[in-house]
mmCIF file of C-alpha atoms and ligand atoms in Angstrom:
data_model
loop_
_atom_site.group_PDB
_atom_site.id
_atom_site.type_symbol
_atom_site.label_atom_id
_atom_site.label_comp_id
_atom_site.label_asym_id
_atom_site.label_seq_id
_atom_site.Cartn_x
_atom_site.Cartn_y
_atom_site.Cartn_z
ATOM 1 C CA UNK A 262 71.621 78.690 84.728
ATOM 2 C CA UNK A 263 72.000 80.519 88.137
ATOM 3 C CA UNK A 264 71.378 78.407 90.776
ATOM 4 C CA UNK A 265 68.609 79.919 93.190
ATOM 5 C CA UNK A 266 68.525 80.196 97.122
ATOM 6 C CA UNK A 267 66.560 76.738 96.909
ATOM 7 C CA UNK A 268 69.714 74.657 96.150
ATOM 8 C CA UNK A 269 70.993 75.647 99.530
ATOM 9 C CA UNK A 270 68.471 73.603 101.137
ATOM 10 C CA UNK A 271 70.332 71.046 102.644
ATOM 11 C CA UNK A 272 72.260 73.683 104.818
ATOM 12 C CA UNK A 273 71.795 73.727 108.226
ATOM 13 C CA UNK A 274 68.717 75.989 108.715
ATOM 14 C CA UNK A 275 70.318 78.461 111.053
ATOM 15 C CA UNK A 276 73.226 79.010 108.778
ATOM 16 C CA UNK A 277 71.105 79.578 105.681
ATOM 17 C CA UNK A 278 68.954 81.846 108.256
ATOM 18 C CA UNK A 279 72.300 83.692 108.922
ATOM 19 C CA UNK A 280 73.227 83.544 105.381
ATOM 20 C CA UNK A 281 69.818 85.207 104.113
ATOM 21 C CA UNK A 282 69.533 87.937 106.829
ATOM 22 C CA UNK A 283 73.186 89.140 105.674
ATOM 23 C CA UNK A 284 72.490 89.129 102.349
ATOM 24 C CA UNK A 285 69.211 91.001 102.623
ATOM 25 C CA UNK A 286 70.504 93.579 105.596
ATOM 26 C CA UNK A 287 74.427 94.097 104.882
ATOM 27 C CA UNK A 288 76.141 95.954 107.668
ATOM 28 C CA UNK A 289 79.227 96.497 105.999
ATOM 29 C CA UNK A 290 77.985 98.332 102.504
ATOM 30 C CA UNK A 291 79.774 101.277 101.355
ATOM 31 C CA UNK A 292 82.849 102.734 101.400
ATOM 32 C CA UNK A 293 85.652 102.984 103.641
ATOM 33 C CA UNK A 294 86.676 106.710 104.333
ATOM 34 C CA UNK A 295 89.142 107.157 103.845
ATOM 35 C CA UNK A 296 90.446 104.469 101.307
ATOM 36 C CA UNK A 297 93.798 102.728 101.794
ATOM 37 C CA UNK A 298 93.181 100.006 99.489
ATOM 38 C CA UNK A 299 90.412 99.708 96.575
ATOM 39 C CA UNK A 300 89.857 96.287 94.673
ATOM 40 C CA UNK A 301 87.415 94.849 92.878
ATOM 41 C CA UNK A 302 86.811 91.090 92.469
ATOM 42 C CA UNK A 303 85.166 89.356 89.961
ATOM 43 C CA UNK A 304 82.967 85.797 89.672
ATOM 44 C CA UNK A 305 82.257 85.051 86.086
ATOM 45 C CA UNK A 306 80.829 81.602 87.116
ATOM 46 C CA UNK A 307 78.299 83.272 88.696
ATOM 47 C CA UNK A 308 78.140 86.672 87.716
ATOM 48 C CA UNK A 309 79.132 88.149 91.325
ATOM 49 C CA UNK A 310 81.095 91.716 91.383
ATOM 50 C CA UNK A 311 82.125 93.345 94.575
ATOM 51 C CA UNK A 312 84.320 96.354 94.868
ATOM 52 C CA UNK A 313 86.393 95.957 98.439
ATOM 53 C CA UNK A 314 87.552 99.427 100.462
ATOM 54 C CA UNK A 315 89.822 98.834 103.152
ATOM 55 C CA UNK A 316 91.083 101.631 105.777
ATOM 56 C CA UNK A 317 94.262 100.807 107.483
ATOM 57 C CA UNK A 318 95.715 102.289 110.635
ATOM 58 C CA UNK A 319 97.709 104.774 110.931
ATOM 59 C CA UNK A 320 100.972 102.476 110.653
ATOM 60 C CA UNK A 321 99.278 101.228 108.041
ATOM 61 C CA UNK A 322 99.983 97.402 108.992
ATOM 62 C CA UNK A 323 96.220 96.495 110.525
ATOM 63 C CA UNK A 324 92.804 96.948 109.243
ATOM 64 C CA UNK A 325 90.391 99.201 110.200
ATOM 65 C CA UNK A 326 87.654 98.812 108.591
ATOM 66 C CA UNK A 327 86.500 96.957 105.482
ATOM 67 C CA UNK A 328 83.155 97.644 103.120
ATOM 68 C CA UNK A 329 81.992 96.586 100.009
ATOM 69 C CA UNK A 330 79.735 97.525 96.966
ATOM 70 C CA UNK A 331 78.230 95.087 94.234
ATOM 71 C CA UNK A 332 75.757 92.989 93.435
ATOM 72 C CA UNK A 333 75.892 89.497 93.400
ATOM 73 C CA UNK A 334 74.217 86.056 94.973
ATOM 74 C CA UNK A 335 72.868 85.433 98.780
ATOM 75 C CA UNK A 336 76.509 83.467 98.995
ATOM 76 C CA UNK A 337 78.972 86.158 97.824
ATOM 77 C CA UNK A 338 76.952 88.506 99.972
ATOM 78 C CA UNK A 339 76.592 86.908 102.976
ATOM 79 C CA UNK A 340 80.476 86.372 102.796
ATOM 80 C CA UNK A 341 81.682 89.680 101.837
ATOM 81 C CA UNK A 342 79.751 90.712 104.834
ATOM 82 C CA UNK A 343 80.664 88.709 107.120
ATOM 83 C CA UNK A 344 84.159 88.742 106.194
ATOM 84 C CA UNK A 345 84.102 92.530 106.837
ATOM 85 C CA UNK A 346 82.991 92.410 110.374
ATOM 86 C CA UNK A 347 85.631 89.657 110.880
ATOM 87 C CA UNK A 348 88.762 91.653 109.746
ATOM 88 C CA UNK A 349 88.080 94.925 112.014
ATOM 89 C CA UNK A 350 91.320 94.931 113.706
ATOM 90 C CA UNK A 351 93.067 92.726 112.121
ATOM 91 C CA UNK A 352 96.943 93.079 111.257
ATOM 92 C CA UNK A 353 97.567 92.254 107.712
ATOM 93 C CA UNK A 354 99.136 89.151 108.597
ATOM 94 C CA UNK A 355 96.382 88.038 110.026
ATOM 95 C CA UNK A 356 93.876 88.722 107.635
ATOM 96 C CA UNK A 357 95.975 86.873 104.931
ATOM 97 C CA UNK A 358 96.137 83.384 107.404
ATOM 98 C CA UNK A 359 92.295 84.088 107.610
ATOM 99 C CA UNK A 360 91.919 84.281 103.971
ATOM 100 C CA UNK A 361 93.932 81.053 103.914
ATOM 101 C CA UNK A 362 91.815 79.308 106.671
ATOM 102 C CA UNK A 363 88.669 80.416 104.813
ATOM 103 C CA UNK A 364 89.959 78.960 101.223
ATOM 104 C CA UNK A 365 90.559 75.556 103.798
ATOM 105 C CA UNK A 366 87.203 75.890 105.035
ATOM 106 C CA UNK A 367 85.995 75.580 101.806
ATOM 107 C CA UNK A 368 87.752 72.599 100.879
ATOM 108 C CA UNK A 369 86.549 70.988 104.164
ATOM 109 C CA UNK A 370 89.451 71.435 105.782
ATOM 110 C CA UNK A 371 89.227 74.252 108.660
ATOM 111 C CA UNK A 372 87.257 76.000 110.452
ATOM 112 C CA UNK A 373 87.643 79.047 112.177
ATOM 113 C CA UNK A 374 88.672 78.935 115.990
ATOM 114 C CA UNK A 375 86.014 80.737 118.485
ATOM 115 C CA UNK A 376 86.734 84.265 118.508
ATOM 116 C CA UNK A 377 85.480 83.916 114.614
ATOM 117 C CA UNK A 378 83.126 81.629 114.552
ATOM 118 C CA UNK A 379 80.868 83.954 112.862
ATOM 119 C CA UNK A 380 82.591 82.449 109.575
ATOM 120 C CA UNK A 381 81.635 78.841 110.643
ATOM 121 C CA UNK A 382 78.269 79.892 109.033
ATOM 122 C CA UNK A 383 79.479 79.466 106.018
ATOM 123 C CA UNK A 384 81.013 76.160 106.139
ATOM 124 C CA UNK A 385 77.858 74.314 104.836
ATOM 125 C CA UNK A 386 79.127 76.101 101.181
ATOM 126 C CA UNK A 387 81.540 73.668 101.513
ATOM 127 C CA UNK A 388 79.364 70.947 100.768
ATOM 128 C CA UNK A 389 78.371 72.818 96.944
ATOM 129 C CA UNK A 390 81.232 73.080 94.363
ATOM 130 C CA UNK A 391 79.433 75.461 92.342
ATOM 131 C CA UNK A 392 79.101 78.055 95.379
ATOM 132 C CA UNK A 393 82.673 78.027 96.868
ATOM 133 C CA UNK A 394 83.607 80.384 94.479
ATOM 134 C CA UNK A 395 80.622 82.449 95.168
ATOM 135 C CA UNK A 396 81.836 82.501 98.908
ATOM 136 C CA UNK A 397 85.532 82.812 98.066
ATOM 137 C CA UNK A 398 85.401 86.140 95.466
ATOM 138 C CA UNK A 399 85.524 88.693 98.681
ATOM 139 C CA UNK A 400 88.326 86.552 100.639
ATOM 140 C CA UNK A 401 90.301 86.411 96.942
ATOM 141 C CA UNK A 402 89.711 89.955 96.827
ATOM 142 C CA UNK A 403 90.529 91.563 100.025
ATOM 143 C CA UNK A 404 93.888 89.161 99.751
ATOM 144 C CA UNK A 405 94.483 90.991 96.442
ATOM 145 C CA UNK A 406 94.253 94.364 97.979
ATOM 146 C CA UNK A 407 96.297 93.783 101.018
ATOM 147 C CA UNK A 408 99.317 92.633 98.891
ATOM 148 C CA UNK A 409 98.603 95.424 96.522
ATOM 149 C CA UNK A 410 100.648 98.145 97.218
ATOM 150 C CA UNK A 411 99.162 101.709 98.133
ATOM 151 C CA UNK A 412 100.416 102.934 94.908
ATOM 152 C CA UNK A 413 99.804 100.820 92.454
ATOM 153 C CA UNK A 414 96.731 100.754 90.405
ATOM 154 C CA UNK A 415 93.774 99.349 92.013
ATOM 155 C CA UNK A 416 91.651 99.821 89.336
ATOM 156 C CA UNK A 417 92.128 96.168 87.950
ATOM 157 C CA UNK A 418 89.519 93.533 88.591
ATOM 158 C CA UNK A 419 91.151 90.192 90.084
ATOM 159 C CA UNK A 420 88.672 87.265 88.666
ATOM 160 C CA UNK A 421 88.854 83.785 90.119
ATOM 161 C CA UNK A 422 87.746 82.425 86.501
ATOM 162 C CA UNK A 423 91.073 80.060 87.029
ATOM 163 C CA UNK A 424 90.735 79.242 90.124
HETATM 164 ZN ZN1 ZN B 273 77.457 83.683 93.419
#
């Protein structure tokens, strides 16, 4: 059964606030143009499916934008989003430690520093095992398609089934 918006009642009320309003009003839906990197990312626990486009700079070693396309819960939403807005700018090294401090987040064990505290919102996910892979698909994802290289195919879904 797919747990509803109601199970995330115990979150802090401005983080589930934060958490609805992103899911309801993305700001970082679509596609990138042009597209450096393509990936789509799968959540079979939950049914989520997003479908990452990342534009790079011109020396191709920082991001310049990140959007998405899918359909999945207020979770996988709220985190695809907000992880967009958080990697504008960001060299790919970067990104990849903030993938890494997200996945710690998630165990409990990080959070981000000021500058991105945005992504503190979703720390409360922490707290419900059956979401954390809801909130981890994008951050799986976008890692996927940064270490992906421009030619290969990007067609392939990465699925955190295993995880
Ligand atoms: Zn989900």
């Amino acid at each position: 059964m797919k747990p509803t918006i109601m199970s995330l009642g115990n979150l802090r009320d401005l983080y589930q606030q934060v958490i609805l309003e992103r899911y309801k009003s993305p700001k970082h839906r679509g596609v990138t143009d042009p597209v450096h990197r393509r990936q789509r990312g799968h959540n079979p626990s939950c049914g989520d499916t997003i479908e990452l486009t990342v534009q790079l700079n011109e020396a191709g070693d920082r991001i310049a934008d990140v959007k998405f396309q899918g359909e999945g819960c207020a979770i996988s939403m709220a985190s695809v989003d907000l992880m967009a807005e958080a990697m504008r700018g960001k060299s790919l090294e970067e990104a990849l430690e903030m993938v890494q401090r997200f996945q710690n987040m998630m165990k409990g064990e990080a959070e981000f520093p000021k500058a991105q505290r945005k992504l503190n919102v979703m720390q409360g996910v922490a707290q419900f095992p059956v979401r954390i892979k809801c909130a981890n698909l994008c951050w799986h994802t976008l890692k996927a398609a940064i270490e992906a290289s421009a030619n290969s195919d990007a067609n392939g879904f990465v699925s955190n089934e295993n995880e």
